[in-house]
Short mmCIF file of C-alpha atoms and ligand atoms in Angstrom, two decimals:
data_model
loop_
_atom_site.label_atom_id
_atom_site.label_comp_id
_atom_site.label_asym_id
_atom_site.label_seq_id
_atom_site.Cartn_x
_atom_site.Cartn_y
_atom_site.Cartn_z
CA UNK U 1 -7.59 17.58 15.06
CA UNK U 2 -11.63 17.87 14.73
CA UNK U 3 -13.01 14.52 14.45
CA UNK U 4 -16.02 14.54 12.98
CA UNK U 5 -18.41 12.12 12.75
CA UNK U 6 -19.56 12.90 9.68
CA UNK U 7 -17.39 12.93 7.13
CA UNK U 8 -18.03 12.44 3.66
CA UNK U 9 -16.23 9.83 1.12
CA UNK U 10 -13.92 12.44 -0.29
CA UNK U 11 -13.35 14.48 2.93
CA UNK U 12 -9.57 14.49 3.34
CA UNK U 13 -9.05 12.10 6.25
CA UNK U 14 -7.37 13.75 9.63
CA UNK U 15 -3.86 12.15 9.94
CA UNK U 16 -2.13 11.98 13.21
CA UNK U 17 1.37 10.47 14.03
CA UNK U 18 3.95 10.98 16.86
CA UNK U 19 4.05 10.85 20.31
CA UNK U 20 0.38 12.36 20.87
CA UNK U 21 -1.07 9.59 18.26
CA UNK U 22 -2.86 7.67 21.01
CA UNK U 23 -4.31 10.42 22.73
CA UNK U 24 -5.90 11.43 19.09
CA UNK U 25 -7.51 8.35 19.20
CA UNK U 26 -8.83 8.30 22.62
CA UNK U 27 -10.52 11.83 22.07
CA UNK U 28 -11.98 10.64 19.29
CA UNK U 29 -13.28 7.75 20.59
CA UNK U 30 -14.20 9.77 23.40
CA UNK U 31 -16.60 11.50 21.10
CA UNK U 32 -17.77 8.11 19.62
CA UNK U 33 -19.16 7.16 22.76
CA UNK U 34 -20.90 10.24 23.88
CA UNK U 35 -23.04 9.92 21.09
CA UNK U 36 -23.90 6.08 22.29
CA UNK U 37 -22.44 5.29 18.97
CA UNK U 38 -20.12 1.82 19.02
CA UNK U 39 -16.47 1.02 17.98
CA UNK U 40 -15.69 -2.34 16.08
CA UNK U 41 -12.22 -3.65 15.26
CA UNK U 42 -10.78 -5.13 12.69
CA UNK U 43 -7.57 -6.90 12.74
CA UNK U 44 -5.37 -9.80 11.05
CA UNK U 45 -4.17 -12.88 13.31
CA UNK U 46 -0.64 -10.96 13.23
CA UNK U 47 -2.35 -7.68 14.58
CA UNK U 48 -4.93 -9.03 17.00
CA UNK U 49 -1.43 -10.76 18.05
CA UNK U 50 1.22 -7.89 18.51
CA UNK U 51 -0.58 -4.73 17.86
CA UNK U 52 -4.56 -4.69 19.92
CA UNK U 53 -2.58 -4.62 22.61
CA UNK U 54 -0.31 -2.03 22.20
CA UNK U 55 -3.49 -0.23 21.27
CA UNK U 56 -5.07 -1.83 24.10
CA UNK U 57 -2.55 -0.56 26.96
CA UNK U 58 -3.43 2.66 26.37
CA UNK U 59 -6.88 3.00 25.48
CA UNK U 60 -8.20 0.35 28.31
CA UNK U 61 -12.20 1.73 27.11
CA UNK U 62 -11.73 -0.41 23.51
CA UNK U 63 -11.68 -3.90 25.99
CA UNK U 64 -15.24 -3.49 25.51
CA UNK U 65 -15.12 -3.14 21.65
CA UNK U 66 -16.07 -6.20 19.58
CA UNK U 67 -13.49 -7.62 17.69
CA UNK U 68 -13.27 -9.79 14.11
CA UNK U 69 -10.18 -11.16 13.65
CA UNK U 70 -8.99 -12.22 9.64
CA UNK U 71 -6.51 -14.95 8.29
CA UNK U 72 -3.72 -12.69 7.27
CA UNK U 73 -2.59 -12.28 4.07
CA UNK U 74 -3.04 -11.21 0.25
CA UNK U 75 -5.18 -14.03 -0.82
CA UNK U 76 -7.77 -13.06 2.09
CA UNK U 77 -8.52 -10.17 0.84
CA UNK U 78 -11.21 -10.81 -1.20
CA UNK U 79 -15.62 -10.85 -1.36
CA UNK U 80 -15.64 -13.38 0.75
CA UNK U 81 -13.77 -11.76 3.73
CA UNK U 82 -16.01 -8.51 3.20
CA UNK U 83 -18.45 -10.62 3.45
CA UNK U 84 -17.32 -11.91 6.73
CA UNK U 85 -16.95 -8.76 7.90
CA UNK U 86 -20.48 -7.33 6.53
CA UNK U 87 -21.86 -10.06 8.54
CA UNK U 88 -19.53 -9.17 11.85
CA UNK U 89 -21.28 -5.58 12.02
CA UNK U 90 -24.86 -6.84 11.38
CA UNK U 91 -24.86 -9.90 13.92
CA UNK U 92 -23.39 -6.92 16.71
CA UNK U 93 -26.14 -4.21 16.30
CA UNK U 94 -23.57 -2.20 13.99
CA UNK U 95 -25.30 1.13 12.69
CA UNK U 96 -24.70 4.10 9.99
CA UNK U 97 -22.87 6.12 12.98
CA UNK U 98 -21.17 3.49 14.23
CA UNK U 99 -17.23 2.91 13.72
CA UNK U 100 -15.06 0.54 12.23
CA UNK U 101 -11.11 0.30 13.07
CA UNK U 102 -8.97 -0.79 11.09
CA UNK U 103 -5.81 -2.42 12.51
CA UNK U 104 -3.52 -3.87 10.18
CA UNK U 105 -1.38 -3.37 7.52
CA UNK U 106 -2.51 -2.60 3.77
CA UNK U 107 -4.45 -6.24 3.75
CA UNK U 108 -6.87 -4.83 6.52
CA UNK U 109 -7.03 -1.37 5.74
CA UNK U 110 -8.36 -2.09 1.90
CA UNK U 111 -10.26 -4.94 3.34
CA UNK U 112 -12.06 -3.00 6.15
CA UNK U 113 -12.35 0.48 4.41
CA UNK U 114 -14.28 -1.21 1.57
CA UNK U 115 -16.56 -3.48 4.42
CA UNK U 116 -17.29 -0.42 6.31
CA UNK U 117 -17.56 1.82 2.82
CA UNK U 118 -20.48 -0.54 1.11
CA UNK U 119 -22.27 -1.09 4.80
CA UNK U 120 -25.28 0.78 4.68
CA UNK U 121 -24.03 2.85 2.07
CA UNK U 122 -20.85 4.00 4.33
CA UNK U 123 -20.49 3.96 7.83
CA UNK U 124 -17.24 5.91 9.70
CA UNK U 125 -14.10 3.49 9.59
CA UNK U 126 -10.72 4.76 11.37
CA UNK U 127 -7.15 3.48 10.12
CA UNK U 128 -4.46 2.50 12.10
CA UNK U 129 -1.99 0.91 9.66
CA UNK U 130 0.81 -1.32 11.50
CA UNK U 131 3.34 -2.09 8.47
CA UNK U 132 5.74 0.76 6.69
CA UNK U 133 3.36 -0.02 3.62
CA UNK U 134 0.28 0.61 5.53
CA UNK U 135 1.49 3.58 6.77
CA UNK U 136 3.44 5.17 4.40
CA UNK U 137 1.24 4.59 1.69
CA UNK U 138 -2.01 2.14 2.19
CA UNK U 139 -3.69 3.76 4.26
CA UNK U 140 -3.44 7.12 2.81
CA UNK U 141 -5.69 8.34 -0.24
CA UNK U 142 -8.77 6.91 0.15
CA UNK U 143 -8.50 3.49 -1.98
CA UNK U 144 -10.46 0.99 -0.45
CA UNK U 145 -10.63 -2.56 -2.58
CA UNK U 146 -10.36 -6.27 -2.53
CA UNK U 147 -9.05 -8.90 -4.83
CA UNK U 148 -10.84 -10.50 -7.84
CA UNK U 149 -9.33 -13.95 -8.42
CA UNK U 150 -6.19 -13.23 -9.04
CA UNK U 151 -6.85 -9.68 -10.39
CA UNK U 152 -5.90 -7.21 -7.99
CA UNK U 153 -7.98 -4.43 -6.56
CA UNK U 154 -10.38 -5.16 -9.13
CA UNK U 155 -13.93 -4.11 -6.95
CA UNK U 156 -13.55 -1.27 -4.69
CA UNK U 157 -14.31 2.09 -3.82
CA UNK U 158 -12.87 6.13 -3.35
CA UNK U 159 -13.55 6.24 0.00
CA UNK U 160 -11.53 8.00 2.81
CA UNK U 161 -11.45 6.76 6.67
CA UNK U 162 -12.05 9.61 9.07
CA UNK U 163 -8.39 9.83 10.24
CA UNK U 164 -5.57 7.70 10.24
CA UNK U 165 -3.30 7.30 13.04
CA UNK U 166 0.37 6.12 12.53
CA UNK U 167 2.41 4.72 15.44
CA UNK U 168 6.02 3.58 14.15
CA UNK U 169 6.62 1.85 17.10
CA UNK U 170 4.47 -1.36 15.66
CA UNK U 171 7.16 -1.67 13.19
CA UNK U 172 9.36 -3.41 15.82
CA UNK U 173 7.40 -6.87 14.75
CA UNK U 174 6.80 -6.99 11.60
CA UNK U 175 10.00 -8.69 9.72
CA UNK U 176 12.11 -7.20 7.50
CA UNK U 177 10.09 -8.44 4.43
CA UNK U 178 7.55 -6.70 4.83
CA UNK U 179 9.96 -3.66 6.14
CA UNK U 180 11.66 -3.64 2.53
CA UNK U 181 7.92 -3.53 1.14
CA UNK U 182 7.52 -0.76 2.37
CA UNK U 183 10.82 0.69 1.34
CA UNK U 184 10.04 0.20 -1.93
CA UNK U 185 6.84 2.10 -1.95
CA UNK U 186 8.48 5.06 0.01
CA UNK U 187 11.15 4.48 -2.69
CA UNK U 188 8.94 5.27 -5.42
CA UNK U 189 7.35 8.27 -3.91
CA UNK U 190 10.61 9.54 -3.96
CA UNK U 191 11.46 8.73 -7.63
CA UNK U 192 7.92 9.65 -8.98
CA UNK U 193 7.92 13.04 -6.92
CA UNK U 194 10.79 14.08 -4.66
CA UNK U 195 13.97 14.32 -5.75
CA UNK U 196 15.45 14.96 -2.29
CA UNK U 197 14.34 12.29 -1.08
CA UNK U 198 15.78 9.92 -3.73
CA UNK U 199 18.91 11.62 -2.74
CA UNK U 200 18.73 10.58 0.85
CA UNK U 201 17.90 7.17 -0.49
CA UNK U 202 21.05 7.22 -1.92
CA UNK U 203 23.63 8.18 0.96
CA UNK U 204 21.59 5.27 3.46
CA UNK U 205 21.23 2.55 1.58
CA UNK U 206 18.70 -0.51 2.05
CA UNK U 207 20.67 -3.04 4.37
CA UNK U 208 21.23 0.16 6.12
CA UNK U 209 18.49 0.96 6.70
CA UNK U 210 16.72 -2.67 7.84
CA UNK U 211 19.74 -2.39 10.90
CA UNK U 212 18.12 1.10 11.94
CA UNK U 213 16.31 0.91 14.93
CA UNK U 214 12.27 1.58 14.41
CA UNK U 215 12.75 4.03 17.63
CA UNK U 216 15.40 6.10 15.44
CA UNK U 217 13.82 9.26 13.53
CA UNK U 218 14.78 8.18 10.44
CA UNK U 219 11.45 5.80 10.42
CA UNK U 220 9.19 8.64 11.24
CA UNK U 221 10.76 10.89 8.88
CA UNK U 222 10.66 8.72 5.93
CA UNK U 223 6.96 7.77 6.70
CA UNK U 224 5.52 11.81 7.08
CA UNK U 225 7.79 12.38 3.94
CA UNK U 226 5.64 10.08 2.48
CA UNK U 227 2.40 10.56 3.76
CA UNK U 228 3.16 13.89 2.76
CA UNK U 229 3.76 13.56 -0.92
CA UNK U 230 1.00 11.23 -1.24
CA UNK U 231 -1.75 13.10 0.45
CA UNK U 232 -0.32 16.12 -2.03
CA UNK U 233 -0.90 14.64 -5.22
CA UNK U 234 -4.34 12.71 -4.14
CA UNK U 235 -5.49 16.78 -3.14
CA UNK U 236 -5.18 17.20 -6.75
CA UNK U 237 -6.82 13.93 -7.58
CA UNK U 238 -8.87 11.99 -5.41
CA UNK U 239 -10.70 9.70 -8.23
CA UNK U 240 -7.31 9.03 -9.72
CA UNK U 241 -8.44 10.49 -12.89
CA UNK U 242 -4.70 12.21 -13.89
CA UNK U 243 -1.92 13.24 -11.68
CA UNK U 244 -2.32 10.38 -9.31
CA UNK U 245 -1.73 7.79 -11.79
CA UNK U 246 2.31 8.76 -11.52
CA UNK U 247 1.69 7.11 -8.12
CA UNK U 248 1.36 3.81 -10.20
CA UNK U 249 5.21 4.04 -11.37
CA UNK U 250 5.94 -0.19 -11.24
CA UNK U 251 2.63 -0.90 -10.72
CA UNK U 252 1.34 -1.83 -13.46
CA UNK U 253 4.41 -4.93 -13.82
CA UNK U 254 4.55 -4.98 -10.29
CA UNK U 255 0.93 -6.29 -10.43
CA UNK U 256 1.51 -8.40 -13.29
CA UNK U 257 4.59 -10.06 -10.88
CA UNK U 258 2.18 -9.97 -7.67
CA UNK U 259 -0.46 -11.62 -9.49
CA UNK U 260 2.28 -14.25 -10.97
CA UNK U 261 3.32 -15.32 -7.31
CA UNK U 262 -0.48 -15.56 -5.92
CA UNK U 263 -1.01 -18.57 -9.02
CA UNK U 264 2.59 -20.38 -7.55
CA UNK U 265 2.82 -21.17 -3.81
CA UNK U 266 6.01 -22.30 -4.49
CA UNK U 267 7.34 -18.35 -5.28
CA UNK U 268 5.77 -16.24 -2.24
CA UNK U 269 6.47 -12.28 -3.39
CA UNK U 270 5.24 -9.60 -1.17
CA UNK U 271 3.56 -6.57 -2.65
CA UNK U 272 6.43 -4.01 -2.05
CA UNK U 273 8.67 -6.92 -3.67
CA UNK U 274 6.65 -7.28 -6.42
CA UNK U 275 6.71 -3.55 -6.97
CA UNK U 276 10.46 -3.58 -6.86
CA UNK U 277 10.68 -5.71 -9.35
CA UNK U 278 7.86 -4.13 -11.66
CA UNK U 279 9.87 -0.45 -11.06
CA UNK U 280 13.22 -2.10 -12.69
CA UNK U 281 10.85 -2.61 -16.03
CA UNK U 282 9.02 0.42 -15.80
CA UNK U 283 12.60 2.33 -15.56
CA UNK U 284 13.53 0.65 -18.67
CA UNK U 285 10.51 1.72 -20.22
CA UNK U 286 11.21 5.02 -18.96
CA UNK U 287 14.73 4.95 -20.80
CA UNK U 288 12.59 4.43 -23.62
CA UNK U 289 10.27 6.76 -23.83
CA UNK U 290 10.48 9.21 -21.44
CA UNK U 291 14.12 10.19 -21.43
CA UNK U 292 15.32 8.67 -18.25
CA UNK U 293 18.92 8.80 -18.54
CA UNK U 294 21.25 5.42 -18.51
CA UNK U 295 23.10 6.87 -14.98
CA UNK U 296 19.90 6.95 -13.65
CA UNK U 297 18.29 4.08 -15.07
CA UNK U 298 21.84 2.20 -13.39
CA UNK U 299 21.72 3.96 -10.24
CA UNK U 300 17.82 3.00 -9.32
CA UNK U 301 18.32 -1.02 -10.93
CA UNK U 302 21.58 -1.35 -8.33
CA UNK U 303 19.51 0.51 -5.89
CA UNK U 304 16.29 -1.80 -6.16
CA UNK U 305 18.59 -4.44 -5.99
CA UNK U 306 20.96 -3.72 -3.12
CA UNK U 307 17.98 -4.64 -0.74
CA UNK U 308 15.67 -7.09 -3.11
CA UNK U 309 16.14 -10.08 -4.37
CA UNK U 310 15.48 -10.78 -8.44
CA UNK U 311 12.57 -12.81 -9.07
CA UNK U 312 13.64 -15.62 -11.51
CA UNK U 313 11.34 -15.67 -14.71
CA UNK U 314 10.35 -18.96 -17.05
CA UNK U 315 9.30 -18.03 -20.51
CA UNK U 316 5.89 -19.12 -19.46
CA UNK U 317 5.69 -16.78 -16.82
CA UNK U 318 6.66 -13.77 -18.99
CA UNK U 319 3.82 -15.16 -21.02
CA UNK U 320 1.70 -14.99 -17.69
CA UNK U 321 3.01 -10.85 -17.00
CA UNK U 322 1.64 -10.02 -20.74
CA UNK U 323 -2.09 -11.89 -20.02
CA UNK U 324 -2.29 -10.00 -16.82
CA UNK U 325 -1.08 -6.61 -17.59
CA UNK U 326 -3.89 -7.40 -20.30
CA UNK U 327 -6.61 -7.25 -17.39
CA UNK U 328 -4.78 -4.00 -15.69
CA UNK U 329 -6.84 -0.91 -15.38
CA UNK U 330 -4.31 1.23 -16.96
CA UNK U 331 -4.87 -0.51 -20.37
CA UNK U 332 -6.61 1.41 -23.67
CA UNK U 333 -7.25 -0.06 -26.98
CA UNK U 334 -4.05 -2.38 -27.79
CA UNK U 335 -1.20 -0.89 -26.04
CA UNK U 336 -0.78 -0.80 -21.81
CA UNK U 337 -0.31 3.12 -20.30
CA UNK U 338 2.58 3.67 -17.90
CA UNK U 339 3.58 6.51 -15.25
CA UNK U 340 7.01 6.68 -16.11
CA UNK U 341 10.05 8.73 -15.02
CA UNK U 342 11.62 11.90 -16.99
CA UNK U 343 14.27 11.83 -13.90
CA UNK U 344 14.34 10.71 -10.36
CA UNK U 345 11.98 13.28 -8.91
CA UNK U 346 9.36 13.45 -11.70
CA UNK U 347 7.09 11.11 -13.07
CA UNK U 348 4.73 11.55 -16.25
CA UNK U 349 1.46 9.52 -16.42
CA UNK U 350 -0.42 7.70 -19.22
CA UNK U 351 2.79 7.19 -21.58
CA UNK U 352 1.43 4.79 -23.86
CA UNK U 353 3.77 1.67 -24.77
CA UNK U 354 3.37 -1.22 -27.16
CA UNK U 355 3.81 -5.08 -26.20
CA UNK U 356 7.11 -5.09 -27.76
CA UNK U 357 8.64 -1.98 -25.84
CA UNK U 358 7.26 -4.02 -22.53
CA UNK U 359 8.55 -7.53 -23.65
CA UNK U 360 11.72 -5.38 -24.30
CA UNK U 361 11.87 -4.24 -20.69
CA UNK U 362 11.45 -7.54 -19.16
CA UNK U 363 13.93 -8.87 -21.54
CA UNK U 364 16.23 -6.18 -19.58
CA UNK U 365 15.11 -7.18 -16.10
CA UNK U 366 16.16 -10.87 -17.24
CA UNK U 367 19.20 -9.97 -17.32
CA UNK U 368 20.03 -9.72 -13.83
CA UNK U 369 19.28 -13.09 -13.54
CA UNK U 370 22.39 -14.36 -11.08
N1 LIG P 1 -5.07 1.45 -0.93
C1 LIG P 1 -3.90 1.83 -1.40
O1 LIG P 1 -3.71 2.97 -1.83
C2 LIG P 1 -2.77 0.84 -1.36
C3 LIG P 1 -1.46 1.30 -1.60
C4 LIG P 1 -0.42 0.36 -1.49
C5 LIG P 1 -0.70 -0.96 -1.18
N2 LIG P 1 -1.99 -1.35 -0.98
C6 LIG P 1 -2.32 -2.74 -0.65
O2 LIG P 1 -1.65 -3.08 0.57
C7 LIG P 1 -1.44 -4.49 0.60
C8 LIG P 1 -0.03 -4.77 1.06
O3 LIG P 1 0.15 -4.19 2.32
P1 LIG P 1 0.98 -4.90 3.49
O4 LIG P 1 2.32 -5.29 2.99
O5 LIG P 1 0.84 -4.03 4.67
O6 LIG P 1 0.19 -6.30 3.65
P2 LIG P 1 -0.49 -7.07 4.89
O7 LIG P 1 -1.60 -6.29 5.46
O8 LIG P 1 -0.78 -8.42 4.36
O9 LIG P 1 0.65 -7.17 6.00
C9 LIG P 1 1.77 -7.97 5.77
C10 LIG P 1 1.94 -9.02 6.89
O10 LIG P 1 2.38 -8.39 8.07
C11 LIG P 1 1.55 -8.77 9.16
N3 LIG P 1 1.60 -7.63 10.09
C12 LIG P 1 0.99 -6.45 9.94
N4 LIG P 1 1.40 -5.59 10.88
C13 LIG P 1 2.27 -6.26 11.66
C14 LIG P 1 3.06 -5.90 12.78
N5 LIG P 1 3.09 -4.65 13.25
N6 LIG P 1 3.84 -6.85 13.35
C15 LIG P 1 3.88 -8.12 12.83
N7 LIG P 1 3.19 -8.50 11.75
C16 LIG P 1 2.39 -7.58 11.17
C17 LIG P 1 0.23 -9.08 8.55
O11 LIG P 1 -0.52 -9.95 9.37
C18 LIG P 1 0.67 -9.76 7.25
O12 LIG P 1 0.98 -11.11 7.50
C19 LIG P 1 -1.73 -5.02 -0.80
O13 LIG P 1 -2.98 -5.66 -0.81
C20 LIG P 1 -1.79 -3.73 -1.65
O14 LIG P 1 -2.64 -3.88 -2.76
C21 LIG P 1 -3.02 -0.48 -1.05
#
């Protein structure tokens, strides 16, 4: 590693993960301080909770460090947390050299890399992501936002943390919810760009997975897969402007669903779930219009839902996927533009599809209604 202190927004963050990962951090924090420059934390009531100290143990200098501690959770991330945390580094003498860490999982990490990316214009933020999400694909890539309403990821900014550093071992709290989250995500970074590892998917299969323990390689090798094919195709395109949009395979329903279950209380559905759910549409689609073939279309449905549960849908709330996927970025003129699958392995973005092709995919996710 070189830490810098510098950086730049599109500077490809350093990313560190294995056994060493903590004594990355020190020496870079080491180099923090001997410029008199100051370390903040971030962190969720979850993270403050089980993960500070982990961090803590080992890297006694951060006592010292101020912390904010967030409410956890999707509908926190928003202007009015920044806003929190905007005011957290003025009140404590924060500077342009000082540093922000973020510890947490993707909540936190888009949270605090857009805080510390608008303060002053920038200032050096750090990620250490704590969920499978976080680290296999969150944190990576630059993408700093928060929510609008109910509109996801609607302000926000290209903006890349100095270096991330991903310890598995924090895994061991988080429940398997948020586990199969991040499955999913890891699962589509397989489908839109890795056919081996869409292959592995298929000989270990989710439940076997979630009895794996989070010491077993498996973890680590499914999360550097990952990082790995992500930090690939954001090289290519940072400001998301082509080939990084077949990174948005389910996304764009997956949204739709995730905004659906932030309106209802009742119907709690975690990002990675909502994804899930959005990828058996967007498969459809891609049976539609991007020659996906009906083995494969089969194999990834009983796949998805092996590990997720189907989200039950009223009319009204198909009604409610249409509105939204009206307010998604990935919309021009009339029709919506999806990242969509030739085969499991390779993804091809901006296939344009009219309301009726969509309302014909959800009519085939309805049917796995049990
Ligand atoms: N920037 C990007 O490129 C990108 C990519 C994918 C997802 N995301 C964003 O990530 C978010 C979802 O990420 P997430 O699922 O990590 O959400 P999250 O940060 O809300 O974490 C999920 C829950 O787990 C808790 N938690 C975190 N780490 C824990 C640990 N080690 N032990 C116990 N509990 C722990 C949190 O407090 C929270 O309650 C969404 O907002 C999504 O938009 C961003």
């Amino acid at each position: 590693m070189n830490p810098s202190l510098s950086g730049g927004a599109s500077k490809p963050a350093a990313i560190h993960a294995g056994t060493s990962v903590f004594e990355r951090l020190k020496e870079y924090l080491e180099r923090v301080a001997s410029r008199n420059e100051k370390a903040y934390i971030l962190a969720d009531e979850n993270t403050k909770r089980f993960c500070l100290p982990v961090v803590l143990a080992v890297l006694p200098g951060l006592h010292s460090a101020e912390v904010l501690e967030i409410r956890a959770g999707e509908n926190k991330k928003n202007l009015e947390t920044a806003r929190m945390i905007w005011d957290f580094l003025e009140e404590k003498g924060a500077g342009r050299h000082s540093v922000l860490i973020n510890i947490g999982g993707g909540v936190v990490t888009d949270l605090g890399g857009f805080a510390a990316s608008t303060f002053m214009r920038g200032i050096p933020f750090l990620h250490v992501p704590t969920t499978l999400i976080g680290m296999a694909d969150a944190a990576i890539g630059g993408k700093t936002g928060v929510n609008l309403g109910t509109v996801k990821n609607q302000l926000g900014t290209f903006h890349n943390p100095e270096a991330i550093f991903i310890h598995t071992g924090f895994l061991k709290t988080l429940d398997d919810t948020h586990i199969l989250g991040g499955l999913a995500e890891i699962l589509k970074m397989a489908l839109v760009a890795d056919s081996h590892l869409w292959d592995r998917f298929r000989l270990i299969t989710f439940p076997d997975l979630l009895k794996t323990d989070y010491d077993d390689p498996v973890w680590q090798d499914l999360v550097i897969t990952s990082v790995a094919l992500k930090s690939r195709i954001v090289e290519q395109d940072f400001r998301d402007e082509n080939i990084r949009a077949i990174l948005n395979f389910g996304h764009t329903l997956g949204h739709a669903f995730e905004s659906l279950s932030l309106q209802d209380d009742r119907k709690p559905l975690s990002h990675g779930h909502a994804v899930a759910m959005g990828m058996i549409c967007e498969s459809c689609l891609s049976s539609m219009k991007t020659g996906l073939t009906d083995n494969d279309l089969q194999a990834i449905v009983r796949m998805i839902l092996s590990g997720f549960d189907y989200y039950p849908l009223s009319d009204d709330d198909v009604h409610f996927l249409f509105t939204s996927i009206g307010h998604d970025k990935k919309r021009s003129g009339g029709d919506s533009r999806f990242s969509l699958l030739k085969f499991p392995g390779e993804a091809i973005p901006g296939v344009t599809c009219t309301p009726e092709e969509i309302l014909d995919s959800i009519r085939f996710y309805r049917k796995f209604e049990r």
